[in-house]
mmCIF file of C-alpha atoms and ligand atoms in Angstrom:
data_model
loop_
_atom_site.group_PDB
_atom_site.id
_atom_site.type_symbol
_atom_site.label_atom_id
_atom_site.label_comp_id
_atom_site.label_asym_id
_atom_site.label_seq_id
_atom_site.Cartn_x
_atom_site.Cartn_y
_atom_site.Cartn_z
ATOM 1 C CA UNK A 1 84.063 62.855 93.856
ATOM 2 C CA UNK A 2 85.653 64.005 90.569
ATOM 3 C CA UNK A 3 89.466 64.196 90.645
ATOM 4 C CA UNK A 4 91.151 67.457 89.573
ATOM 5 C CA UNK A 5 92.900 67.201 86.196
ATOM 6 C CA UNK A 6 96.699 66.608 86.270
ATOM 7 C CA UNK A 7 98.862 69.720 86.595
ATOM 8 C CA UNK A 8 100.469 70.910 83.341
ATOM 9 C CA UNK A 9 103.190 73.429 82.596
ATOM 10 C CA UNK A 10 101.391 75.066 79.652
ATOM 11 C CA UNK A 11 97.715 75.781 79.155
ATOM 12 C CA UNK A 12 95.700 73.944 76.522
ATOM 13 C CA UNK A 13 92.141 74.505 75.353
ATOM 14 C CA UNK A 14 89.482 72.096 76.596
ATOM 15 C CA UNK A 15 89.227 68.937 74.471
ATOM 16 C CA UNK A 16 85.437 69.288 74.557
ATOM 17 C CA UNK A 17 83.021 71.919 75.790
ATOM 18 C CA UNK A 18 79.320 71.876 76.612
ATOM 19 C CA UNK A 19 77.955 75.418 76.585
ATOM 20 C CA UNK A 20 76.725 76.614 79.954
ATOM 21 C CA UNK A 21 75.061 79.629 78.382
ATOM 22 C CA UNK A 22 73.529 80.391 74.994
ATOM 23 C CA UNK A 23 76.448 79.757 72.556
ATOM 24 C CA UNK A 24 76.155 83.239 70.979
ATOM 25 C CA UNK A 25 75.863 85.069 74.311
ATOM 26 C CA UNK A 26 78.965 87.179 73.545
ATOM 27 C CA UNK A 27 78.712 87.143 69.757
ATOM 28 C CA UNK A 28 81.059 89.768 68.230
ATOM 29 C CA UNK A 29 81.807 91.322 71.620
ATOM 30 C CA UNK A 30 85.459 92.198 72.269
ATOM 31 C CA UNK A 31 87.199 91.430 75.572
ATOM 32 C CA UNK A 32 90.561 92.903 76.641
ATOM 33 C CA UNK A 33 92.269 90.535 79.092
ATOM 34 C CA UNK A 34 95.608 91.467 80.717
ATOM 35 C CA UNK A 35 96.954 88.165 82.077
ATOM 36 C CA UNK A 36 94.976 86.236 79.446
ATOM 37 C CA UNK A 37 97.964 84.203 78.222
ATOM 38 C CA UNK A 38 97.915 81.677 81.059
ATOM 39 C CA UNK A 39 95.962 80.076 83.877
ATOM 40 C CA UNK A 40 92.605 81.543 84.827
ATOM 41 C CA UNK A 41 92.859 84.364 82.272
ATOM 42 C CA UNK A 42 93.524 81.877 79.456
ATOM 43 C CA UNK A 43 90.439 79.848 80.413
ATOM 44 C CA UNK A 44 88.288 82.987 80.667
ATOM 45 C CA UNK A 45 89.456 83.946 77.152
ATOM 46 C CA UNK A 46 88.631 80.466 75.882
ATOM 47 C CA UNK A 47 85.113 80.373 77.371
ATOM 48 C CA UNK A 48 84.383 83.911 76.137
ATOM 49 C CA UNK A 49 85.549 82.914 72.637
ATOM 50 C CA UNK A 50 83.455 79.749 72.716
ATOM 51 C CA UNK A 51 80.505 82.106 73.264
ATOM 52 C CA UNK A 52 81.366 84.193 70.196
ATOM 53 C CA UNK A 53 83.656 86.840 71.701
ATOM 54 C CA UNK A 54 86.865 88.160 70.129
ATOM 55 C CA UNK A 55 89.690 88.713 72.614
ATOM 56 C CA UNK A 56 92.853 90.696 73.181
ATOM 57 C CA UNK A 57 95.215 88.886 75.550
ATOM 58 C CA UNK A 58 98.138 90.848 76.948
ATOM 59 C CA UNK A 59 101.103 90.239 79.223
ATOM 60 C CA UNK A 60 104.819 90.974 79.513
ATOM 61 C CA UNK A 61 105.794 87.958 77.427
ATOM 62 C CA UNK A 62 104.809 88.344 73.782
ATOM 63 C CA UNK A 63 105.869 84.742 73.172
ATOM 64 C CA UNK A 64 103.481 83.456 75.838
ATOM 65 C CA UNK A 65 100.440 85.427 74.597
ATOM 66 C CA UNK A 66 101.228 84.654 70.926
ATOM 67 C CA UNK A 67 101.317 80.900 71.598
ATOM 68 C CA UNK A 68 98.132 81.149 73.649
ATOM 69 C CA UNK A 69 96.369 83.184 70.938
ATOM 70 C CA UNK A 70 97.219 80.520 68.344
ATOM 71 C CA UNK A 71 95.627 77.810 70.498
ATOM 72 C CA UNK A 72 92.565 79.889 71.332
ATOM 73 C CA UNK A 73 91.859 80.803 67.707
ATOM 74 C CA UNK A 74 92.370 77.221 66.518
ATOM 75 C CA UNK A 75 89.975 75.853 69.157
ATOM 76 C CA UNK A 76 87.214 78.456 68.815
ATOM 77 C CA UNK A 77 87.450 80.057 65.377
ATOM 78 C CA UNK A 78 87.243 83.533 66.922
ATOM 79 C CA UNK A 79 89.910 86.237 66.638
ATOM 80 C CA UNK A 80 92.496 86.685 69.391
ATOM 81 C CA UNK A 81 95.049 89.519 69.300
ATOM 82 C CA UNK A 82 98.168 88.912 71.453
ATOM 83 C CA UNK A 83 99.880 92.049 72.784
ATOM 84 C CA UNK A 84 102.883 92.721 74.983
ATOM 85 C CA UNK A 85 102.388 95.053 77.945
ATOM 86 C CA UNK A 86 103.351 95.557 81.566
ATOM 87 C CA UNK A 87 100.278 96.789 83.457
ATOM 88 C CA UNK A 88 102.594 98.946 85.598
ATOM 89 C CA UNK A 89 103.742 100.967 82.560
ATOM 90 C CA UNK A 90 101.100 103.513 81.560
ATOM 91 C CA UNK A 91 102.451 104.222 78.054
ATOM 92 C CA UNK A 92 102.437 100.480 77.294
ATOM 93 C CA UNK A 93 98.861 100.139 78.556
ATOM 94 C CA UNK A 94 97.736 103.110 76.456
ATOM 95 C CA UNK A 95 99.513 101.766 73.358
ATOM 96 C CA UNK A 96 97.950 98.321 73.782
ATOM 97 C CA UNK A 97 94.453 99.757 74.162
ATOM 98 C CA UNK A 98 95.011 101.928 71.052
ATOM 99 C CA UNK A 99 96.156 98.879 69.103
ATOM 100 C CA UNK A 100 93.145 96.833 70.238
ATOM 101 C CA UNK A 101 90.748 99.622 69.271
ATOM 102 C CA UNK A 102 92.448 99.946 65.889
ATOM 103 C CA UNK A 103 92.068 96.214 65.288
ATOM 104 C CA UNK A 104 88.492 95.728 66.522
ATOM 105 C CA UNK A 105 86.968 99.236 66.611
ATOM 106 C CA UNK A 106 85.647 98.696 70.142
ATOM 107 C CA UNK A 107 86.203 96.990 73.497
ATOM 108 C CA UNK A 108 83.146 95.764 75.414
ATOM 109 C CA UNK A 109 84.722 93.956 78.353
ATOM 110 C CA UNK A 110 87.888 94.407 80.416
ATOM 111 C CA UNK A 111 88.977 91.465 82.570
ATOM 112 C CA UNK A 112 91.781 92.470 84.951
ATOM 113 C CA UNK A 113 93.575 89.186 85.543
ATOM 114 C CA UNK A 114 97.288 90.110 85.649
ATOM 115 C CA UNK A 115 98.823 89.532 89.081
ATOM 116 C CA UNK A 116 101.983 88.506 90.909
ATOM 117 C CA UNK A 117 102.329 86.442 94.057
ATOM 118 C CA UNK A 118 104.701 84.325 96.171
ATOM 119 C CA UNK A 119 104.773 83.130 99.755
ATOM 120 C CA UNK A 120 106.796 85.275 102.149
ATOM 121 C CA UNK A 121 106.575 86.111 105.865
ATOM 122 C CA UNK A 122 105.759 89.788 106.487
ATOM 123 C CA UNK A 123 108.802 89.971 108.778
ATOM 124 C CA UNK A 124 111.226 89.302 105.910
ATOM 125 C CA UNK A 125 109.218 90.674 102.986
ATOM 126 C CA UNK A 126 111.278 93.477 101.448
ATOM 127 C CA UNK A 127 109.669 96.873 100.973
ATOM 128 C CA UNK A 128 110.144 96.546 97.254
ATOM 129 C CA UNK A 129 108.540 93.098 97.226
ATOM 130 C CA UNK A 130 105.379 94.485 98.883
ATOM 131 C CA UNK A 131 105.390 97.422 96.459
ATOM 132 C CA UNK A 132 105.870 95.145 93.460
ATOM 133 C CA UNK A 133 102.724 93.129 94.173
ATOM 134 C CA UNK A 134 100.722 96.277 94.943
ATOM 135 C CA UNK A 135 101.976 97.793 91.675
ATOM 136 C CA UNK A 136 101.006 94.818 89.527
ATOM 137 C CA UNK A 137 97.695 93.907 91.152
ATOM 138 C CA UNK A 138 96.300 97.209 92.399
ATOM 139 C CA UNK A 139 97.889 99.956 90.322
ATOM 140 C CA UNK A 140 97.814 97.680 87.263
ATOM 141 C CA UNK A 141 94.053 97.255 87.666
ATOM 142 C CA UNK A 142 93.559 101.005 88.017
ATOM 143 C CA UNK A 143 95.841 101.741 85.050
ATOM 144 C CA UNK A 144 93.965 99.525 82.607
ATOM 145 C CA UNK A 145 90.540 100.580 83.929
ATOM 146 C CA UNK A 146 91.329 104.297 83.778
ATOM 147 C CA UNK A 147 92.931 104.117 80.317
ATOM 148 C CA UNK A 148 90.006 102.133 78.907
ATOM 149 C CA UNK A 149 87.561 104.530 80.541
ATOM 150 C CA UNK A 150 89.193 107.486 78.850
ATOM 151 C CA UNK A 151 89.697 105.853 75.471
ATOM 152 C CA UNK A 152 86.375 104.038 75.107
ATOM 153 C CA UNK A 153 84.117 103.209 78.078
ATOM 154 C CA UNK A 154 83.296 106.847 78.985
ATOM 155 C CA UNK A 155 81.527 107.340 75.657
ATOM 156 C CA UNK A 156 80.234 103.826 74.983
ATOM 157 C CA UNK A 157 79.784 102.080 78.349
ATOM 158 C CA UNK A 158 81.356 98.721 79.108
ATOM 159 C CA UNK A 159 81.979 95.975 81.612
ATOM 160 C CA UNK A 160 84.961 95.595 83.968
ATOM 161 C CA UNK A 161 85.624 92.346 85.839
ATOM 162 C CA UNK A 162 88.437 92.396 88.395
ATOM 163 C CA UNK A 163 89.840 89.003 89.393
ATOM 164 C CA UNK A 164 90.622 89.207 93.107
ATOM 165 C CA UNK A 165 90.978 86.636 95.907
ATOM 166 C CA UNK A 166 89.666 85.809 99.356
ATOM 167 C CA UNK A 167 93.104 85.936 101.050
ATOM 168 C CA UNK A 168 92.466 89.216 102.845
ATOM 169 C CA UNK A 169 88.979 88.421 104.081
ATOM 170 C CA UNK A 170 90.144 86.709 107.248
ATOM 171 C CA UNK A 171 93.911 87.151 106.905
ATOM 172 C CA UNK A 172 96.374 84.468 105.907
ATOM 173 C CA UNK A 173 100.010 83.760 106.782
ATOM 174 C CA UNK A 174 102.732 84.623 104.231
ATOM 175 C CA UNK A 175 100.303 86.604 102.079
ATOM 176 C CA UNK A 176 100.185 90.165 103.446
ATOM 177 C CA UNK A 177 101.227 91.584 100.043
ATOM 178 C CA UNK A 178 98.711 89.677 97.879
ATOM 179 C CA UNK A 179 95.882 89.931 100.417
ATOM 180 C CA UNK A 180 96.370 93.688 100.773
ATOM 181 C CA UNK A 181 96.598 94.200 97.022
ATOM 182 C CA UNK A 182 93.446 92.225 96.272
ATOM 183 C CA UNK A 183 91.497 93.862 99.123
ATOM 184 C CA UNK A 184 92.382 97.232 97.612
ATOM 185 C CA UNK A 185 91.116 96.027 94.231
ATOM 186 C CA UNK A 186 87.815 94.968 95.841
ATOM 187 C CA UNK A 187 87.484 98.465 97.326
ATOM 188 C CA UNK A 188 88.375 99.991 93.947
ATOM 189 C CA UNK A 189 85.645 97.878 92.378
ATOM 190 C CA UNK A 190 83.025 99.284 94.731
ATOM 191 C CA UNK A 191 84.169 102.882 94.171
ATOM 192 C CA UNK A 192 84.235 102.591 90.398
ATOM 193 C CA UNK A 193 80.932 100.695 90.334
ATOM 194 C CA UNK A 194 79.075 103.577 91.953
ATOM 195 C CA UNK A 195 81.033 106.314 90.172
ATOM 196 C CA UNK A 196 80.931 104.874 86.645
ATOM 197 C CA UNK A 197 77.669 102.924 86.927
ATOM 198 C CA UNK A 198 75.563 105.892 85.814
ATOM 199 C CA UNK A 199 77.665 105.996 82.612
ATOM 200 C CA UNK A 200 76.624 102.439 81.804
ATOM 201 C CA UNK A 201 79.889 100.908 83.007
ATOM 202 C CA UNK A 202 79.345 97.828 85.146
ATOM 203 C CA UNK A 203 82.247 97.026 87.498
ATOM 204 C CA UNK A 204 82.472 93.770 89.447
ATOM 205 C CA UNK A 205 85.021 91.673 91.310
ATOM 206 C CA UNK A 206 85.281 87.933 90.999
ATOM 207 C CA UNK A 207 87.233 86.188 93.782
ATOM 208 C CA UNK A 208 87.960 82.543 92.966
ATOM 209 C CA UNK A 209 89.050 80.043 95.571
ATOM 210 C CA UNK A 210 92.273 78.102 94.921
ATOM 211 C CA UNK A 211 92.216 76.723 91.367
ATOM 212 C CA UNK A 212 94.377 73.658 90.724
ATOM 213 C CA UNK A 213 96.587 73.531 87.634
ATOM 214 C CA UNK A 214 97.443 77.248 87.786
ATOM 215 C CA UNK A 215 100.604 79.198 88.558
ATOM 216 C CA UNK A 216 98.801 80.918 91.429
ATOM 217 C CA UNK A 217 98.070 77.558 93.032
ATOM 218 C CA UNK A 218 101.607 76.233 92.426
ATOM 219 C CA UNK A 219 103.087 79.280 94.133
ATOM 220 C CA UNK A 220 101.223 78.557 97.346
ATOM 221 C CA UNK A 221 103.841 75.870 97.987
ATOM 222 C CA UNK A 222 102.010 73.695 100.494
ATOM 223 C CA UNK A 223 104.965 72.259 102.514
ATOM 224 C CA UNK A 224 106.328 75.739 103.258
ATOM 225 C CA UNK A 225 102.899 77.005 104.190
ATOM 226 C CA UNK A 226 102.326 74.023 106.452
ATOM 227 C CA UNK A 227 105.650 74.658 108.208
ATOM 228 C CA UNK A 228 104.750 78.294 108.776
ATOM 229 C CA UNK A 229 101.427 77.331 110.261
ATOM 230 C CA UNK A 230 103.119 74.810 112.524
ATOM 231 C CA UNK A 231 105.418 77.610 113.721
ATOM 232 C CA UNK A 232 102.365 79.772 114.496
ATOM 233 C CA UNK A 233 100.755 76.943 116.428
ATOM 234 C CA UNK A 234 103.878 76.445 118.561
ATOM 235 C CA UNK A 235 103.864 80.154 119.363
ATOM 236 C CA UNK A 236 100.148 79.942 120.138
ATOM 237 C CA UNK A 237 99.317 82.564 117.525
ATOM 238 C CA UNK A 238 95.767 82.682 116.259
ATOM 239 C CA UNK A 239 94.079 82.371 113.843
ATOM 240 C CA UNK A 240 95.726 79.116 112.798
ATOM 241 C CA UNK A 241 95.725 77.144 109.587
ATOM 242 C CA UNK A 242 92.871 78.949 107.958
ATOM 243 C CA UNK A 243 91.692 77.191 104.824
ATOM 244 C CA UNK A 244 92.075 79.206 101.613
HETATM 245 C C1 LIG B 1 110.206 87.123 98.556
HETATM 246 C C2 LIG B 1 110.414 88.063 96.451
HETATM 247 C C3 LIG B 1 110.095 86.837 95.840
HETATM 248 C C4 LIG B 1 109.826 85.707 96.694
HETATM 249 C C5 LIG B 1 110.470 88.287 94.285
HETATM 250 N N1 LIG B 1 110.635 88.929 95.437
HETATM 251 N N2 LIG B 1 110.138 87.004 94.487
HETATM 252 N N3 LIG B 1 110.459 88.222 97.785
HETATM 253 N N4 LIG B 1 109.885 85.903 98.035
HETATM 254 N N5 LIG B 1 109.540 84.514 96.196
HETATM 255 C C6 LIG B 1 111.045 90.304 95.633
HETATM 256 C C7 LIG B 1 112.382 90.592 94.988
HETATM 257 O O1 LIG B 1 113.460 90.209 95.813
HETATM 258 C C8 LIG B 1 112.306 92.107 94.798
HETATM 259 O O2 LIG B 1 112.536 92.802 96.000
HETATM 260 C C9 LIG B 1 110.837 92.341 94.470
HETATM 261 O O3 LIG B 1 110.134 91.196 94.983
HETATM 262 C C10 LIG B 1 110.594 92.462 92.975
HETATM 263 O O4 LIG B 1 111.096 91.286 92.370
HETATM 264 P P1 LIG B 1 111.322 91.186 90.780
HETATM 265 O O5 LIG B 1 111.707 89.797 90.470
HETATM 266 O O6 LIG B 1 112.212 92.311 90.326
HETATM 267 O O7 LIG B 1 109.845 91.546 90.264
HETATM 268 P P2 LIG B 1 109.202 91.359 88.838
HETATM 269 O O8 LIG B 1 110.219 90.947 87.819
HETATM 270 O O9 LIG B 1 108.408 92.553 88.593
HETATM 271 O O10 LIG B 1 108.257 90.061 89.060
HETATM 272 C C11 LIG B 1 107.110 90.112 89.823
HETATM 273 C C12 LIG B 1 106.965 88.837 90.666
HETATM 274 C C13 LIG B 1 107.131 87.568 89.797
HETATM 275 C C14 LIG B 1 105.595 88.886 91.348
HETATM 276 C C15 LIG B 1 108.037 88.845 91.748
HETATM 277 O O11 LIG B 1 107.062 86.418 90.596
HETATM 278 C C16 LIG B 1 106.129 87.500 88.675
HETATM 279 O O12 LIG B 1 106.347 88.069 87.622
HETATM 280 N N6 LIG B 1 104.963 86.820 88.865
HETATM 281 C C17 LIG B 1 103.904 86.718 87.831
HETATM 282 C C18 LIG B 1 103.254 85.349 87.851
HETATM 283 C C19 LIG B 1 102.548 85.071 89.148
HETATM 284 O O13 LIG B 1 103.000 85.455 90.237
HETATM 285 N N7 LIG B 1 101.443 84.362 89.048
HETATM 286 C C20 LIG B 1 100.631 84.018 90.198
HETATM 287 C C21 LIG B 1 99.492 84.977 90.331
HETATM 288 S S1 LIG B 1 98.445 84.205 91.448
HETATM 289 P P3 LIG B 1 113.994 93.455 96.340
HETATM 290 O O14 LIG B 1 113.792 94.084 97.687
HETATM 291 O O15 LIG B 1 114.986 92.325 96.364
HETATM 292 O O16 LIG B 1 114.282 94.458 95.254
HETATM 293 C C22 LIG B 1 97.852 85.183 92.580
HETATM 294 C C23 LIG B 1 97.146 84.307 93.606
HETATM 295 C C24 LIG B 1 96.298 84.985 94.562
HETATM 296 O O17 LIG B 1 97.954 86.339 92.550
HETATM 297 C C25 LIG B 1 95.425 84.064 95.370
HETATM 298 C C26 LIG B 1 95.697 82.611 95.426
HETATM 299 C C27 LIG B 1 94.674 81.805 96.219
HETATM 300 P P1 LIG B 2 99.114 83.176 86.161
HETATM 301 O O1 LIG B 2 98.882 82.096 85.153
HETATM 302 O O2 LIG B 2 100.494 83.431 86.618
HETATM 303 O O3 LIG B 2 98.437 84.512 85.608
HETATM 304 C C1 LIG B 2 98.952 85.784 85.823
HETATM 305 C C2 LIG B 2 99.171 86.418 84.474
HETATM 306 O O4 LIG B 2 99.487 87.801 84.668
HETATM 307 C C3 LIG B 2 100.302 85.800 83.663
HETATM 308 O O5 LIG B 2 99.798 85.484 82.386
HETATM 309 C C4 LIG B 2 101.361 86.898 83.577
HETATM 310 O O6 LIG B 2 102.002 86.859 82.295
HETATM 311 C C5 LIG B 2 100.529 88.141 83.772
HETATM 312 N N1 LIG B 2 101.278 89.231 84.409
HETATM 313 C C6 LIG B 2 101.985 89.173 85.563
HETATM 314 N N2 LIG B 2 102.549 90.352 85.813
HETATM 315 C C7 LIG B 2 102.181 91.166 84.800
HETATM 316 C C8 LIG B 2 102.442 92.527 84.504
HETATM 317 N N3 LIG B 2 103.211 93.295 85.293
HETATM 318 N N4 LIG B 2 101.889 93.061 83.376
HETATM 319 C C9 LIG B 2 101.126 92.297 82.571
HETATM 320 N N5 LIG B 2 100.844 91.016 82.795
HETATM 321 C C10 LIG B 2 101.363 90.459 83.899
HETATM 322 O O7 LIG B 2 98.277 82.893 87.487
HETATM 323 P P2 LIG B 2 96.753 82.445 87.793
HETATM 324 O O8 LIG B 2 96.851 81.558 88.964
HETATM 325 O O9 LIG B 2 96.038 81.997 86.586
HETATM 326 O O10 LIG B 2 96.135 83.834 88.302
HETATM 327 C C11 LIG B 2 95.268 84.611 87.489
HETATM 328 C C12 LIG B 2 94.468 85.565 88.351
HETATM 329 O O11 LIG B 2 93.625 84.853 89.249
HETATM 330 C C13 LIG B 2 95.332 86.488 89.217
HETATM 331 O O12 LIG B 2 94.726 87.768 89.293
HETATM 332 C C14 LIG B 2 95.294 85.813 90.570
HETATM 333 O O13 LIG B 2 95.546 86.701 91.614
HETATM 334 C C15 LIG B 2 93.846 85.309 90.579
HETATM 335 N N6 LIG B 2 93.585 84.196 91.510
HETATM 336 C C16 LIG B 2 94.179 82.976 91.301
HETATM 337 C C17 LIG B 2 93.874 81.921 92.134
HETATM 338 C C18 LIG B 2 94.475 80.559 91.907
HETATM 339 O O14 LIG B 2 94.222 79.631 92.687
HETATM 340 N N7 LIG B 2 95.232 80.373 90.849
HETATM 341 C C19 LIG B 2 92.995 82.118 93.210
HETATM 342 C C20 LIG B 2 92.417 83.370 93.398
HETATM 343 C C21 LIG B 2 92.715 84.414 92.534
HETATM 344 P P3 LIG B 2 103.515 87.393 82.072
HETATM 345 O O15 LIG B 2 104.368 86.715 83.099
HETATM 346 O O16 LIG B 2 103.812 87.003 80.654
HETATM 347 O O17 LIG B 2 103.458 88.872 82.244
#
């Protein structure tokens, strides 16, 4: 079986790429990707750009997205605009969307990839910690979707892809905040899909399994998780040790 690539602290573009789809599948489309400066969002931006797309990648750290944009443009030859924004701050989201529209004249695709996570037992999770993850994942997804709807998608149609997770499907220890936030995003996806579908806006969720070499995977901290599951077993709590 193929071995996963070694873990790295900073994302790089693929040294080689064989197109899975027609190489010009996304030619001259524009994708807006909060969370596109690292991990899964970075790779989505790269694959989109390798299929002809221009991208806007946005996160709190302008340094991170600027470095990522340099790599993405060098590897693909397509344009990538790095912007600073916190998805929890509506004025920043609106300003970033305005700037992207000024630069490219349109946005075809929104990929909601920004998220926050850590392992913590529900019994010690602070109220603000739960709220923080809900704010980034759930409200952040609504903020960007709603702003883009108003500023462009309502009149031109578009595509929204929400990156979620399978944590909440069966329940998982130490993840009540992330599982709840992503489950809410899945529900939001279904609501927006039926409400905005008739306006030519396609809304979908994509829930990856654990992806090695990403911050999300690193934060799952396997020894701690194993210890917590052992504790559950001793207390005869079920379900036990569910795989991700
Ligand atoms: C318990 C924690 C905590 C931790 C923070 N908090 N880290 N509680 N364990 N490890 C608490 C704080 O004490 C505080 O509560 C509250 O959360 C807010 O913390 P801040 O540091 O002020 O928040 P902020 O600066 O907004 O940062 C958000 C963050 C941070 C989520 C806490 O880690 C972050 O920016 N993460 C982004 C990168 C990331 O997480 N990537 C992974 C995404 S992967 P109090 O009560 O003290 O005020 C993902 C995977 C899903 O989502 C599925 C995987 C299979
Ligand atoms: P990651 O590299 O940490 O990606 C999260 C990105 O979101 C970062 O670039 C971060 O940049 C940005 N971000 C965080 N908070 C933000 C905020 N308030 N406003 C704007 N941007 C913010 O982690 P990842 O593992 O690739 O995760 C990417 C997505 O995949 C997430 O939605 C995650 O839930 C999902 N997912 C991951 C896995 C996995 O195994 N990795 C599995 C299932 C689902 P800044 O810090 O610069 O803001």
